Amino acid sequence: MITVGLDVHESILSTSPQQRRDLLGRVHAAGLDHVVVADHVSFHGGRGFDGLVSATAALTSNDDLPVLLGVYQLALRHPTTVARQLASVSQLAPGRLILGVGVGGEDRSEPLNCGVDPSTRGRRLDESLRVLRALALGDAVDHSGEFFELKDARVLPAPTPRIPIVIGGSSAAAVRRTVRFGDGWLGIFCSARRFAATREQIAEVAQQEGRPLPSWYGLNLWCGIDTQASRARQLVAERMERLYHLPYEKFERLAPA
């Protein structure tokens, strides 16, 4: 089954509460299946909007729409703090959040300004996921790792139902991370051929490691939509160039107008 969602970025979420409720109501009435929010702390000179704040705003402004957070910069936060935030979101809107996580974008200043060595993000993310999975059970957790030390740590109430975690990225490390820690995989800037190949890689690694095959696969897709092709291109190009500081031609094949 294919589901289709709509990104609701900060310019939408930071409107008045009534406007936000009206817009999300229109999204639901139009038959879309979910909404998507993103996350950055300080991307390319300070841009961003906190992903869990965004998810909470969307979840509490509509009683029906699920929210996909794609993707959250988990490696820039402490997993115990994130576990508390997730438990709180689950109390407000149980069963309606999917947490996507990834190692983050190409702006090295973002992790550096959060006190994180960019070269350690992958290892830090893996350890964070291990801790987050353990805390989500509601049991007391002792953990001694490269980045985190926990002693008799517990976060209650445990999210019920459990919050699915999907892994973003297209590298071999992201494939392994999906198999070891994820309920699914989320791609971006990914052709149909690459999407199919990544699914095959995930299946191969799952078989090699004797782990269950993740059941959820998704794709974040930038696109411009208008009755005039030139206007559609302008809409998507302007926003992507402003965010990524790169010409739209770098993305054009994978971000249609």
PDB file of N, CA and C in Angstrom, residues 151-192:
ATOM      1  N   LYS A 151      22.954   5.328  34.435  1.00  0.00           N
ATOM      2  CA  LYS A 151      22.871   4.458  35.594  1.00  0.00           C
ATOM      3  C   LYS A 151      21.443   4.461  36.111  1.00  0.00           C
ATOM      4  N   ASP A 152      20.795   3.300  36.031  1.00  0.00           N
ATOM      5  CA  ASP A 152      19.429   3.150  36.513  1.00  0.00           C
ATOM      6  C   ASP A 152      18.513   4.227  35.926  1.00  0.00           C
ATOM      7  N   ALA A 153      18.679   4.484  34.621  1.00  0.00           N
ATOM      8  CA  ALA A 153      17.876   5.505  33.929  1.00  0.00           C
ATOM      9  C   ALA A 153      16.542   4.911  33.495  1.00  0.00           C
ATOM     10  N   ARG A 154      15.500   5.665  33.694  1.00  0.00           N
ATOM     11  CA  ARG A 154      14.157   5.186  33.320  1.00  0.00           C
ATOM     12  C   ARG A 154      13.309   6.366  32.889  1.00  0.00           C
ATOM     13  N   VAL A 155      12.496   6.158  31.841  1.00  0.00           N
ATOM     14  CA  VAL A 155      11.573   7.178  31.346  1.00  0.00           C
ATOM     15  C   VAL A 155      10.181   6.561  31.308  1.00  0.00           C
ATOM     16  N   LEU A 156       9.293   7.094  32.134  1.00  0.00           N
ATOM     17  CA  LEU A 156       7.925   6.577  32.238  1.00  0.00           C
ATOM     18  C   LEU A 156       6.927   7.713  32.005  1.00  0.00           C
ATOM     19  N   PRO A 157       5.759   7.425  31.461  1.00  0.00           N
ATOM     20  CA  PRO A 157       5.338   6.115  30.970  1.00  0.00           C
ATOM     21  C   PRO A 157       5.989   5.783  29.634  1.00  0.00           C
ATOM     22  N   ALA A 158       6.218   4.510  29.399  1.00  0.00           N
ATOM     23  CA  ALA A 158       6.754   4.085  28.109  1.00  0.00           C
ATOM     24  C   ALA A 158       5.718   4.384  27.015  1.00  0.00           C
ATOM     25  N   PRO A 159       6.164   4.856  25.845  1.00  0.00           N
ATOM     26  CA  PRO A 159       5.210   5.145  24.765  1.00  0.00           C
ATOM     27  C   PRO A 159       4.390   3.918  24.391  1.00  0.00           C
ATOM     28  N   THR A 160       3.087   4.099  24.370  1.00  0.00           N
ATOM     29  CA  THR A 160       2.167   3.017  24.005  1.00  0.00           C
ATOM     30  C   THR A 160       1.127   3.556  23.019  1.00  0.00           C
ATOM     31  N   PRO A 161       1.087   3.015  21.783  1.00  0.00           N
ATOM     32  CA  PRO A 161       1.976   1.974  21.257  1.00  0.00           C
ATOM     33  C   PRO A 161       3.385   2.501  21.034  1.00  0.00           C
ATOM     34  N   ARG A 162       4.308   1.592  20.783  1.00  0.00           N
ATOM     35  CA  ARG A 162       5.701   1.966  20.546  1.00  0.00           C
ATOM     36  C   ARG A 162       5.811   2.879  19.332  1.00  0.00           C
ATOM     37  N   ILE A 163       6.709   3.860  19.403  1.00  0.00           N
ATOM     38  CA  ILE A 163       6.915   4.791  18.291  1.00  0.00           C
ATOM     39  C   ILE A 163       7.853   4.150  17.272  1.00  0.00           C
ATOM     40  N   PRO A 164       7.415   3.954  16.030  1.00  0.00           N
ATOM     41  CA  PRO A 164       8.306   3.370  15.017  1.00  0.00           C
ATOM     42  C   PRO A 164       9.465   4.318  14.716  1.00  0.00           C
ATOM     43  N   ILE A 165      10.627   3.731  14.454  1.00  0.00           N
ATOM     44  CA  ILE A 165      11.818   4.493  14.087  1.00  0.00           C
ATOM     45  C   ILE A 165      12.239   4.078  12.679  1.00  0.00           C
ATOM     46  N   VAL A 166      12.376   5.061  11.800  1.00  0.00           N
ATOM     47  CA  VAL A 166      12.853   4.784  10.449  1.00  0.00           C
ATOM     48  C   VAL A 166      14.160   5.539  10.239  1.00  0.00           C
ATOM     49  N   ILE A 167      15.037   4.966   9.437  1.00  0.00           N
ATOM     50  CA  ILE A 167      16.394   5.468   9.280  1.00  0.00           C
ATOM     51  C   ILE A 167      16.542   6.157   7.926  1.00  0.00           C
ATOM     52  N   GLY A 168      17.073   7.380   7.952  1.00  0.00           N
ATOM     53  CA  GLY A 168      17.332   8.099   6.723  1.00  0.00           C
ATOM     54  C   GLY A 168      18.771   7.915   6.274  1.00  0.00           C
ATOM     55  N   GLY A 169      19.000   8.050   4.950  1.00  0.00           N
ATOM     56  CA  GLY A 169      20.351   7.947   4.410  1.00  0.00           C
ATOM     57  C   GLY A 169      20.450   6.851   3.371  1.00  0.00           C
ATOM     58  N   SER A 170      21.466   6.960   2.518  1.00  0.00           N
ATOM     59  CA  SER A 170      21.627   5.990   1.429  1.00  0.00           C
ATOM     60  C   SER A 170      22.971   5.278   1.467  1.00  0.00           C
ATOM     61  N   SER A 171      23.777   5.521   2.484  1.00  0.00           N
ATOM     62  CA  SER A 171      25.093   4.899   2.575  1.00  0.00           C
ATOM     63  C   SER A 171      24.981   3.461   3.061  1.00  0.00           C
ATOM     64  N   ALA A 172      26.102   2.736   2.962  1.00  0.00           N
ATOM     65  CA  ALA A 172      26.139   1.377   3.499  1.00  0.00           C
ATOM     66  C   ALA A 172      25.890   1.380   5.005  1.00  0.00           C
ATOM     67  N   ALA A 173      26.396   2.425   5.683  1.00  0.00           N
ATOM     68  CA  ALA A 173      26.163   2.533   7.132  1.00  0.00           C
ATOM     69  C   ALA A 173      24.680   2.709   7.432  1.00  0.00           C
ATOM     70  N   ALA A 174      23.970   3.493   6.613  1.00  0.00           N
ATOM     71  CA  ALA A 174      22.540   3.693   6.825  1.00  0.00           C
ATOM     72  C   ALA A 174      21.769   2.395   6.607  1.00  0.00           C
ATOM     73  N   VAL A 175      22.217   1.585   5.646  1.00  0.00           N
ATOM     74  CA  VAL A 175      21.580   0.285   5.406  1.00  0.00           C
ATOM     75  C   VAL A 175      21.741  -0.611   6.633  1.00  0.00           C
ATOM     76  N   ARG A 176      22.966  -0.692   7.154  1.00  0.00           N
ATOM     77  CA  ARG A 176      23.201  -1.511   8.348  1.00  0.00           C
ATOM     78  C   ARG A 176      22.412  -0.975   9.536  1.00  0.00           C
ATOM     79  N   ARG A 177      22.360   0.340   9.670  1.00  0.00           N
ATOM     80  CA  ARG A 177      21.629   0.974  10.778  1.00  0.00           C
ATOM     81  C   ARG A 177      20.137   0.633  10.689  1.00  0.00           C
ATOM     82  N   THR A 178      19.604   0.632   9.486  1.00  0.00           N
ATOM     83  CA  THR A 178      18.190   0.297   9.284  1.00  0.00           C
ATOM     84  C   THR A 178      17.895  -1.111   9.772  1.00  0.00           C
ATOM     85  N   VAL A 179      18.759  -2.044   9.424  1.00  0.00           N
ATOM     86  CA  VAL A 179      18.549  -3.444   9.804  1.00  0.00           C
ATOM     87  C   VAL A 179      18.678  -3.627  11.314  1.00  0.00           C
ATOM     88  N   ARG A 180      19.653  -2.951  11.926  1.00  0.00           N
ATOM     89  CA  ARG A 180      19.943  -3.177  13.340  1.00  0.00           C
ATOM     90  C   ARG A 180      19.019  -2.415  14.282  1.00  0.00           C
ATOM     91  N   PHE A 181      18.572  -1.241  13.852  1.00  0.00           N
ATOM     92  CA  PHE A 181      17.824  -0.391  14.785  1.00  0.00           C
ATOM     93  C   PHE A 181      16.464   0.076  14.261  1.00  0.00           C
ATOM     94  N   GLY A 182      16.194  -0.063  12.975  1.00  0.00           N
ATOM     95  CA  GLY A 182      15.036   0.586  12.386  1.00  0.00           C
ATOM     96  C   GLY A 182      13.854  -0.325  12.111  1.00  0.00           C
ATOM     97  N   ASP A 183      12.695   0.316  12.075  1.00  0.00           N
ATOM     98  CA  ASP A 183      11.486  -0.361  11.597  1.00  0.00           C
ATOM     99  C   ASP A 183      11.292  -0.129  10.108  1.00  0.00           C
ATOM    100  N   GLY A 184      12.120   0.742   9.526  1.00  0.00           N
ATOM    101  CA  GLY A 184      11.999   1.047   8.111  1.00  0.00           C
ATOM    102  C   GLY A 184      13.096   1.983   7.656  1.00  0.00           C
ATOM    103  N   TRP A 185      13.023   2.376   6.398  1.00  0.00           N
ATOM    104  CA  TRP A 185      14.056   3.213   5.769  1.00  0.00           C
ATOM    105  C   TRP A 185      13.389   4.366   5.030  1.00  0.00           C
ATOM    106  N   LEU A 186      14.003   5.548   5.116  1.00  0.00           N
ATOM    107  CA  LEU A 186      13.479   6.752   4.479  1.00  0.00           C
ATOM    108  C   LEU A 186      14.553   7.357   3.586  1.00  0.00           C
ATOM    109  N   GLY A 187      14.267   7.479   2.292  1.00  0.00           N
ATOM    110  CA  GLY A 187      15.216   8.042   1.345  1.00  0.00           C
ATOM    111  C   GLY A 187      14.884   9.485   0.994  1.00  0.00           C
ATOM    112  N   ILE A 188      15.898  10.209   0.507  1.00  0.00           N
ATOM    113  CA  ILE A 188      15.718  11.552  -0.029  1.00  0.00           C
ATOM    114  C   ILE A 188      16.757  11.738  -1.132  1.00  0.00           C
ATOM    115  N   PHE A 189      16.414  12.563  -2.152  1.00  0.00           N
ATOM    116  CA  PHE A 189      17.283  12.739  -3.321  1.00  0.00           C
ATOM    117  C   PHE A 189      17.683  11.369  -3.866  1.00  0.00           C
ATOM    118  N   CYS A 190      16.678  10.589  -4.176  1.00  0.00           N
ATOM    119  CA  CYS A 190      16.870   9.176  -4.495  1.00  0.00           C
ATOM    120  C   CYS A 190      16.044   8.829  -5.731  1.00  0.00           C
ATOM    121  N   SER A 191      16.698   8.318  -6.771  1.00  0.00           N
ATOM    122  CA  SER A 191      15.982   7.892  -7.971  1.00  0.00           C
ATOM    123  C   SER A 191      15.216   6.600  -7.695  1.00  0.00           C
ATOM    124  N   ALA A 192      14.300   6.271  -8.576  1.00  0.00           N
ATOM    125  CA  ALA A 192      13.548   5.016  -8.433  1.00  0.00           C
ATOM    126  C   ALA A 192      14.499   3.821  -8.453  1.00  0.00           C
TER     127      ALA A 192
END
